[in-house]
Amino acid sequence: MFQLFFLPAKDFPLASSHPTLNRQMAAKLSRDTSSAYDNKYLIVPQNRPSLHTSRINGAFEPSGCMESYSSSSIINNYLDGTQGGATDRTSPSGMHFRDSKRKVDYVLAYHYRKRIPQHLPSSVSLEPTHRSASLAVVSNGETGKSCLEQQQQSCGQHVPPEQPGLLGAQMVELSPLDALEEEKQVQREEYEHNLVEAGLEIEKDVENKSQGLSFVRIHAPWHVLSREAELLKIKMPTKKMYEVKEEGGILKKLNEIWCKLTEPLQPQVPQKDNTKMKSLSYPFSREKIYLYNIKDKDTFFDNATRSRIVREILKRTPTKARNSMGISSLIANNVYDAAYPLHDGEYEGQNDDMNERKLLYREWARYGVFYKFQPIGLIRKYFGEKIGLYFAWLGLYTEFLIPSSVVGVIVFLYGCITIESDIPSKEMCDQHNAFTMCPLCDKLCDYWNLSSACATARASHLFDNPATVFFSIFMALWATMFLEQWKRLQMRLNYFWDLTGLEEEEEHPRPEYETKLLQKKLKIKNTTTENTNEDEKEKLTWRDRMPGYLANFSLILFMIMLTFSAVFGVIVYRITTAAALSFSTNETTRSNVRVTVTATAVIINLVVILILDEIYGAVAKWLTEIEVPKTEKTFEERLILKAFLLKFVNSYAPIFYVAFFKGRFVGRPGHYVYVFDGYRMEECAPGGCLMELCIQLSIIMLGKQLIQNNLFEIGIPKLKKLFRKLKDERTEPKEINTNQSKDPQQWYLDYSLEPFTGLTPEYMEMIIQFGFVTLFVASFPLAPLFALLNNIIEVRLDAKKFVTELRRPDTVRAKDIGIWYNILSGIGKLSVIINAFVISVTSDFIPRLMYQYAYSQNGTMHGFINHTLSYFNVSHLKPGTQPENSPFARDVLFCRFKDYREPPWSPNPYEFSKQYWAVLSARLAFVILFQNLVMFLSVLVDWMIPDIPKDISEQIKKEKSVLVDFFLKEEHEKLKLIESFITHDKHRHQSGTKGQRIRAASFCQFSRSQRGSLASFSSQHTEV
């Protein structure tokens, strides 16, 4: 039925040569000939001829004209889906159009909602009014012509023209939702028409329910693929093959032995028949199509390349409605719900048809194959270079964690073995030494014996021993070697993946940037001046972004202060809880105050970190959006920097406090530092703060890995999928969908998966873990081991997520991991400085070294504990702070506290002693020496290991020379062929001229001898 929708015309800036252009013409006609009603009304003409309701290219056709088309025919690349049997025919594989020939390269999904008629009361008048209203005419077909005119043109019948007016019309109210839905439909039709104009072929579902989900399937024919491949400069294999040179000598033998040993660990994926030969690749060119090894045009471009080409067309195809550019704008405006390429079928099932997705699931994306290497080549082929580089980096990082884990375990075992021979621990645990320590709190705490902290001292030795210094140097060099090895692997992958010489592609502007720029242009147009610079009209300047920059600076500063406030809040909790537990009458509670406070505070820190991490991720994204970056690459880089800064501060602020600030500002007996009037600043345990730092680091690291990286990563996508499924079931009415086959098609199965949102979360969790492994490794040598165990699961978890739970991502070419490498390099350099300060300031390594070689009488560690403890006269305690009801008060004249201070009988009591300044100087000297030594070794390793492997460098040079020779040979053959044609043509021309002369002479002689006979013949002929 022909329908007229009265909608604001300004919302529909439509393209010319499109059916919807006629709607504006009809709207103008309607404004001139009919009344201007409110734009919420719909006029439905009655008494029209019966039309066949099939839709071809968005137009209604008369029933008499439809017999010439077969069922399920494709006309102008649109599916006539409502003809007989069309809805029952589906692609058996779910990967093709319904003709089972053309491959589905991309899918657009959208929700539609059909109009619900609401007839107006009969009192509504159809009289013309003089209100100025902008109207548009919208229908399911070409509304510039009436249905009778279409019948006249299509079927050749002479029908008198009839003005499409309001004759016999019935008024129907159009709700705002219907108006919005009609606007979306117009934009979809225009966009799909433009896609057809670009050469793509489209198949659409039939909207046979009142509301529901519909799909637009897109196929790129050969001429489109070849054209776009040439524009994008996609390297494709040529017919030329050349030999890949392998390293010789001992390296070759070692490599062969390694391959034999690791053969059971290799994934069972198809390999090239001859791995020693490589196809010469060259950017695709239609003029040189004879160079390429094209056996089948349908399979020459693989699925990932085809979808990438279609995505580029979708991104640059414009729509005049709302001046939007590309599919990203349409998705942002909810015209389409999603746009995605299809997976290669199911990943598990009873059928024997093997596809790349199923192969990846069997050999990579299962926990049962955790011991196997990753099929990086197949990952790159299926998901693209950017995701392939991520998993290659993650695999190399996990492999490098193996040697660091082994060394870390050896360092830990060294601490366990030498714990019994550690003299300071023995002295602290000796009951006969009887070091009477000063009270830990005012009034309620009594004097205590140092031997009661024996367990803490012995546990500290496990991590605070000379081996940790060696391990810190080792990990600094390990980080440098890891980054160097990654650069080498990256170059190797670039060579084999044909990424050498890859140029940066010009990116399309983001929809938000285009919207902001359009608003600026409209503002300038309204308030234009002669002095307006043309460049400022075409782009956003720093003046336009200044509000965003100010908001970024202030909010990031606020978030950092919020993190510090959370850390300070936990400090207050520790101080007040320790004081409260000291009031307890239970002896066990009072004796375990430090353990209780430390454990609960760390758990609170972990919970706060997890909550703030989620908040900071959302805040960083919002801050980046208000900056309005122009391209997706710029947006991603700025988002990464903001998110990393906030999450770095959030994750490491509590650890930095324990490592460098706790116990440094306590004061001394008789002159303590107080907070909140009566609460003393907390101090380190008798064995030092290193043990507490180890506990803090281990719980936060393991908690983040277990809860955030694993439970959240598994649980949240499943909850989102369940929520989306319940939402769809609730919003869609339960109607029989004749368009849906018995088995759901691949595009429907993929739509139910979670959309891919980028690699930033995956990289971020690994970068934070890299910080835990390198920054404070001196305090926790087992960190690499726990990271290794986590990553073995993480690789398979990410693999399973990509293969089974996410829609197939768009393939993106990338030569490197981008800004993440710079972050890794920065963390590696920062780790050298932090570990130097941890060893010199937090641990007792420097004081022990100074005592052994400067103050010990016999060069041993005997007497070290007594050397580090200072004396305090209990009579100098402030009134009101002495222990109450202490049984030892009368017997104790002096108590001890850990610090280098002058005794009370010296001329300068309680001032810092000479030993303090000597130890402080040694600490600073060690930091400078350690930092420069490790930096020098790192630079040396960097210099010794070339960024590009020698064999790859030679192969790249060889490839260039082979390419030049190949083209010269082809051009030489073409020249020889042309010369042979020219020579042959000349020879034919010369032989033809000589033969012509002979034939002319013989003809003259023949003509003279036969002149008489010819004359008689002529006369006879004339008589006849």
PDB file of N, CA and C in Angstrom, residues 746-796:
ATOM      1  N   GLN A 746      25.221 -18.208  10.219  1.00  0.00           N
ATOM      2  CA  GLN A 746      26.457 -17.767  10.869  1.00  0.00           C
ATOM      3  C   GLN A 746      26.383 -16.297  11.278  1.00  0.00           C
ATOM      4  N   TRP A 747      25.739 -15.460  10.451  1.00  0.00           N
ATOM      5  CA  TRP A 747      25.670 -14.042  10.794  1.00  0.00           C
ATOM      6  C   TRP A 747      24.835 -13.813  12.057  1.00  0.00           C
ATOM      7  N   TYR A 748      23.825 -14.664  12.273  1.00  0.00           N
ATOM      8  CA  TYR A 748      23.023 -14.541  13.497  1.00  0.00           C
ATOM      9  C   TYR A 748      23.807 -15.045  14.705  1.00  0.00           C
ATOM     10  N   LEU A 749      24.549 -16.129  14.543  1.00  0.00           N
ATOM     11  CA  LEU A 749      25.368 -16.649  15.634  1.00  0.00           C
ATOM     12  C   LEU A 749      26.455 -15.656  16.024  1.00  0.00           C
ATOM     13  N   ASP A 750      27.063 -15.015  15.035  1.00  0.00           N
ATOM     14  CA  ASP A 750      28.118 -14.046  15.332  1.00  0.00           C
ATOM     15  C   ASP A 750      27.565 -12.791  15.988  1.00  0.00           C
ATOM     16  N   TYR A 751      26.325 -12.416  15.643  1.00  0.00           N
ATOM     17  CA  TYR A 751      25.744 -11.225  16.253  1.00  0.00           C
ATOM     18  C   TYR A 751      25.548 -11.416  17.757  1.00  0.00           C
ATOM     19  N   SER A 752      25.282 -12.636  18.177  1.00  0.00           N
ATOM     20  CA  SER A 752      25.073 -12.908  19.606  1.00  0.00           C
ATOM     21  C   SER A 752      26.371 -12.886  20.402  1.00  0.00           C
ATOM     22  N   LEU A 753      27.523 -12.838  19.713  1.00  0.00           N
ATOM     23  CA  LEU A 753      28.806 -12.776  20.406  1.00  0.00           C
ATOM     24  C   LEU A 753      29.108 -11.355  20.861  1.00  0.00           C
ATOM     25  N   GLU A 754      30.084 -11.243  21.746  1.00  0.00           N
ATOM     26  CA  GLU A 754      30.482  -9.936  22.280  1.00  0.00           C
ATOM     27  C   GLU A 754      31.297  -9.183  21.223  1.00  0.00           C
ATOM     28  N   PRO A 755      31.042  -7.886  21.023  1.00  0.00           N
ATOM     29  CA  PRO A 755      31.848  -7.134  20.040  1.00  0.00           C
ATOM     30  C   PRO A 755      33.282  -6.945  20.525  1.00  0.00           C
ATOM     31  N   PHE A 756      34.198  -6.893  19.570  1.00  0.00           N
ATOM     32  CA  PHE A 756      35.616  -6.681  19.880  1.00  0.00           C
ATOM     33  C   PHE A 756      35.850  -5.197  20.130  1.00  0.00           C
ATOM     34  N   THR A 757      36.455  -4.873  21.275  1.00  0.00           N
ATOM     35  CA  THR A 757      36.643  -3.465  21.664  1.00  0.00           C
ATOM     36  C   THR A 757      38.094  -3.034  21.647  1.00  0.00           C
ATOM     37  N   GLY A 758      38.995  -3.849  21.150  1.00  0.00           N
ATOM     38  CA  GLY A 758      40.389  -3.447  21.066  1.00  0.00           C
ATOM     39  C   GLY A 758      41.288  -4.255  21.977  1.00  0.00           C
ATOM     40  N   LEU A 759      42.598  -4.074  21.783  1.00  0.00           N
ATOM     41  CA  LEU A 759      43.600  -4.829  22.530  1.00  0.00           C
ATOM     42  C   LEU A 759      44.111  -4.086  23.760  1.00  0.00           C
ATOM     43  N   THR A 760      43.611  -2.897  24.013  1.00  0.00           N
ATOM     44  CA  THR A 760      44.127  -2.115  25.138  1.00  0.00           C
ATOM     45  C   THR A 760      43.992  -2.839  26.481  1.00  0.00           C
ATOM     46  N   PRO A 761      42.837  -3.439  26.821  1.00  0.00           N
ATOM     47  CA  PRO A 761      42.765  -4.153  28.109  1.00  0.00           C
ATOM     48  C   PRO A 761      43.744  -5.320  28.203  1.00  0.00           C
ATOM     49  N   GLU A 762      43.964  -6.026  27.085  1.00  0.00           N
ATOM     50  CA  GLU A 762      44.865  -7.179  27.105  1.00  0.00           C
ATOM     51  C   GLU A 762      46.302  -6.723  27.364  1.00  0.00           C
ATOM     52  N   TYR A 763      46.725  -5.702  26.616  1.00  0.00           N
ATOM     53  CA  TYR A 763      48.077  -5.177  26.830  1.00  0.00           C
ATOM     54  C   TYR A 763      48.229  -4.590  28.237  1.00  0.00           C
ATOM     55  N   MET A 764      47.200  -3.878  28.706  1.00  0.00           N
ATOM     56  CA  MET A 764      47.310  -3.154  29.972  1.00  0.00           C
ATOM     57  C   MET A 764      47.575  -4.101  31.128  1.00  0.00           C
ATOM     58  N   GLU A 765      46.860  -5.206  31.185  1.00  0.00           N
ATOM     59  CA  GLU A 765      47.069  -6.122  32.303  1.00  0.00           C
ATOM     60  C   GLU A 765      48.446  -6.768  32.252  1.00  0.00           C
ATOM     61  N   MET A 766      48.963  -7.003  31.036  1.00  0.00           N
ATOM     62  CA  MET A 766      50.306  -7.573  30.925  1.00  0.00           C
ATOM     63  C   MET A 766      51.395  -6.548  31.259  1.00  0.00           C
ATOM     64  N   ILE A 767      51.161  -5.286  30.904  1.00  0.00           N
ATOM     65  CA  ILE A 767      52.144  -4.235  31.215  1.00  0.00           C
ATOM     66  C   ILE A 767      52.216  -4.011  32.722  1.00  0.00           C
ATOM     67  N   ILE A 768      51.056  -3.992  33.383  1.00  0.00           N
ATOM     68  CA  ILE A 768      51.042  -3.847  34.849  1.00  0.00           C
ATOM     69  C   ILE A 768      51.755  -5.027  35.490  1.00  0.00           C
ATOM     70  N   GLN A 769      51.531  -6.220  34.959  1.00  0.00           N
ATOM     71  CA  GLN A 769      52.235  -7.399  35.485  1.00  0.00           C
ATOM     72  C   GLN A 769      53.734  -7.288  35.241  1.00  0.00           C
ATOM     73  N   PHE A 770      54.123  -6.791  34.085  1.00  0.00           N
ATOM     74  CA  PHE A 770      55.542  -6.582  33.793  1.00  0.00           C
ATOM     75  C   PHE A 770      56.164  -5.646  34.821  1.00  0.00           C
ATOM     76  N   GLY A 771      55.397  -4.648  35.267  1.00  0.00           N
ATOM     77  CA  GLY A 771      55.878  -3.762  36.317  1.00  0.00           C
ATOM     78  C   GLY A 771      56.074  -4.484  37.631  1.00  0.00           C
ATOM     79  N   PHE A 772      55.146  -5.360  37.990  1.00  0.00           N
ATOM     80  CA  PHE A 772      55.296  -6.140  39.228  1.00  0.00           C
ATOM     81  C   PHE A 772      56.540  -7.036  39.153  1.00  0.00           C
ATOM     82  N   VAL A 773      56.810  -7.558  37.958  1.00  0.00           N
ATOM     83  CA  VAL A 773      57.934  -8.486  37.798  1.00  0.00           C
ATOM     84  C   VAL A 773      59.271  -7.760  37.869  1.00  0.00           C
ATOM     85  N   THR A 774      59.321  -6.517  37.386  1.00  0.00           N
ATOM     86  CA  THR A 774      60.616  -5.842  37.274  1.00  0.00           C
ATOM     87  C   THR A 774      60.848  -4.759  38.329  1.00  0.00           C
ATOM     88  N   LEU A 775      59.807  -4.004  38.697  1.00  0.00           N
ATOM     89  CA  LEU A 775      60.025  -2.822  39.529  1.00  0.00           C
ATOM     90  C   LEU A 775      60.479  -3.170  40.948  1.00  0.00           C
ATOM     91  N   PHE A 776      59.823  -4.150  41.591  1.00  0.00           N
ATOM     92  CA  PHE A 776      60.119  -4.469  42.996  1.00  0.00           C
ATOM     93  C   PHE A 776      60.581  -5.916  43.144  1.00  0.00           C
ATOM     94  N   VAL A 777      61.281  -6.395  42.111  1.00  0.00           N
ATOM     95  CA  VAL A 777      61.655  -7.809  42.133  1.00  0.00           C
ATOM     96  C   VAL A 777      62.674  -8.099  43.234  1.00  0.00           C
ATOM     97  N   ALA A 778      63.391  -7.079  43.735  1.00  0.00           N
ATOM     98  CA  ALA A 778      64.353  -7.297  44.823  1.00  0.00           C
ATOM     99  C   ALA A 778      63.661  -7.724  46.102  1.00  0.00           C
ATOM    100  N   SER A 779      62.405  -7.362  46.258  1.00  0.00           N
ATOM    101  CA  SER A 779      61.683  -7.726  47.478  1.00  0.00           C
ATOM    102  C   SER A 779      60.871  -9.006  47.324  1.00  0.00           C
ATOM    103  N   PHE A 780      60.676  -9.469  46.079  1.00  0.00           N
ATOM    104  CA  PHE A 780      59.841 -10.660  45.873  1.00  0.00           C
ATOM    105  C   PHE A 780      60.376 -11.445  44.671  1.00  0.00           C
ATOM    106  N   PRO A 781      61.399 -12.274  44.872  1.00  0.00           N
ATOM    107  CA  PRO A 781      62.004 -13.014  43.751  1.00  0.00           C
ATOM    108  C   PRO A 781      61.074 -14.016  43.088  1.00  0.00           C
ATOM    109  N   LEU A 782      59.961 -14.366  43.757  1.00  0.00           N
ATOM    110  CA  LEU A 782      59.039 -15.347  43.167  1.00  0.00           C
ATOM    111  C   LEU A 782      58.027 -14.704  42.222  1.00  0.00           C
ATOM    112  N   ALA A 783      58.104 -13.385  42.054  1.00  0.00           N
ATOM    113  CA  ALA A 783      57.152 -12.708  41.167  1.00  0.00           C
ATOM    114  C   ALA A 783      57.185 -13.261  39.736  1.00  0.00           C
ATOM    115  N   PRO A 784      58.354 -13.506  39.123  1.00  0.00           N
ATOM    116  CA  PRO A 784      58.345 -14.075  37.762  1.00  0.00           C
ATOM    117  C   PRO A 784      57.679 -15.439  37.692  1.00  0.00           C
ATOM    118  N   LEU A 785      57.800 -16.251  38.748  1.00  0.00           N
ATOM    119  CA  LEU A 785      57.181 -17.572  38.731  1.00  0.00           C
ATOM    120  C   LEU A 785      55.659 -17.463  38.708  1.00  0.00           C
ATOM    121  N   PHE A 786      55.103 -16.611  39.561  1.00  0.00           N
ATOM    122  CA  PHE A 786      53.650 -16.441  39.576  1.00  0.00           C
ATOM    123  C   PHE A 786      53.162 -15.802  38.281  1.00  0.00           C
ATOM    124  N   ALA A 787      53.950 -14.915  37.709  1.00  0.00           N
ATOM    125  CA  ALA A 787      53.582 -14.326  36.411  1.00  0.00           C
ATOM    126  C   ALA A 787      53.582 -15.386  35.315  1.00  0.00           C
ATOM    127  N   LEU A 788      54.536 -16.290  35.362  1.00  0.00           N
ATOM    128  CA  LEU A 788      54.600 -17.367  34.362  1.00  0.00           C
ATOM    129  C   LEU A 788      53.374 -18.275  34.454  1.00  0.00           C
ATOM    130  N   LEU A 789      53.024 -18.675  35.681  1.00  0.00           N
ATOM    131  CA  LEU A 789      51.855 -19.538  35.859  1.00  0.00           C
ATOM    132  C   LEU A 789      50.585 -18.838  35.386  1.00  0.00           C
ATOM    133  N   ASN A 790      50.486 -17.544  35.660  1.00  0.00           N
ATOM    134  CA  ASN A 790      49.313 -16.791  35.202  1.00  0.00           C
ATOM    135  C   ASN A 790      49.276 -16.708  33.676  1.00  0.00           C
ATOM    136  N   ASN A 791      50.434 -16.476  33.049  1.00  0.00           N
ATOM    137  CA  ASN A 791      50.449 -16.270  31.604  1.00  0.00           C
ATOM    138  C   ASN A 791      50.169 -17.543  30.827  1.00  0.00           C
ATOM    139  N   ILE A 792      50.541 -18.680  31.391  1.00  0.00           N
ATOM    140  CA  ILE A 792      50.207 -19.949  30.718  1.00  0.00           C
ATOM    141  C   ILE A 792      48.694 -20.074  30.580  1.00  0.00           C
ATOM    142  N   ILE A 793      47.976 -19.647  31.612  1.00  0.00           N
ATOM    143  CA  ILE A 793      46.513 -19.651  31.544  1.00  0.00           C
ATOM    144  C   ILE A 793      46.013 -18.486  30.686  1.00  0.00           C
ATOM    145  N   GLU A 794      46.674 -17.330  30.815  1.00  0.00           N
ATOM    146  CA  GLU A 794      46.230 -16.125  30.116  1.00  0.00           C
ATOM    147  C   GLU A 794      46.258 -16.295  28.606  1.00  0.00           C
ATOM    148  N   VAL A 795      47.281 -16.956  28.076  1.00  0.00           N
ATOM    149  CA  VAL A 795      47.374 -17.154  26.623  1.00  0.00           C
ATOM    150  C   VAL A 795      46.167 -17.931  26.121  1.00  0.00           C
ATOM    151  N   ARG A 796      45.834 -19.018  26.782  1.00  0.00           N
ATOM    152  CA  ARG A 796      44.703 -19.840  26.344  1.00  0.00           C
ATOM    153  C   ARG A 796      43.368 -19.144  26.633  1.00  0.00           C
TER     154      ARG A 796
END
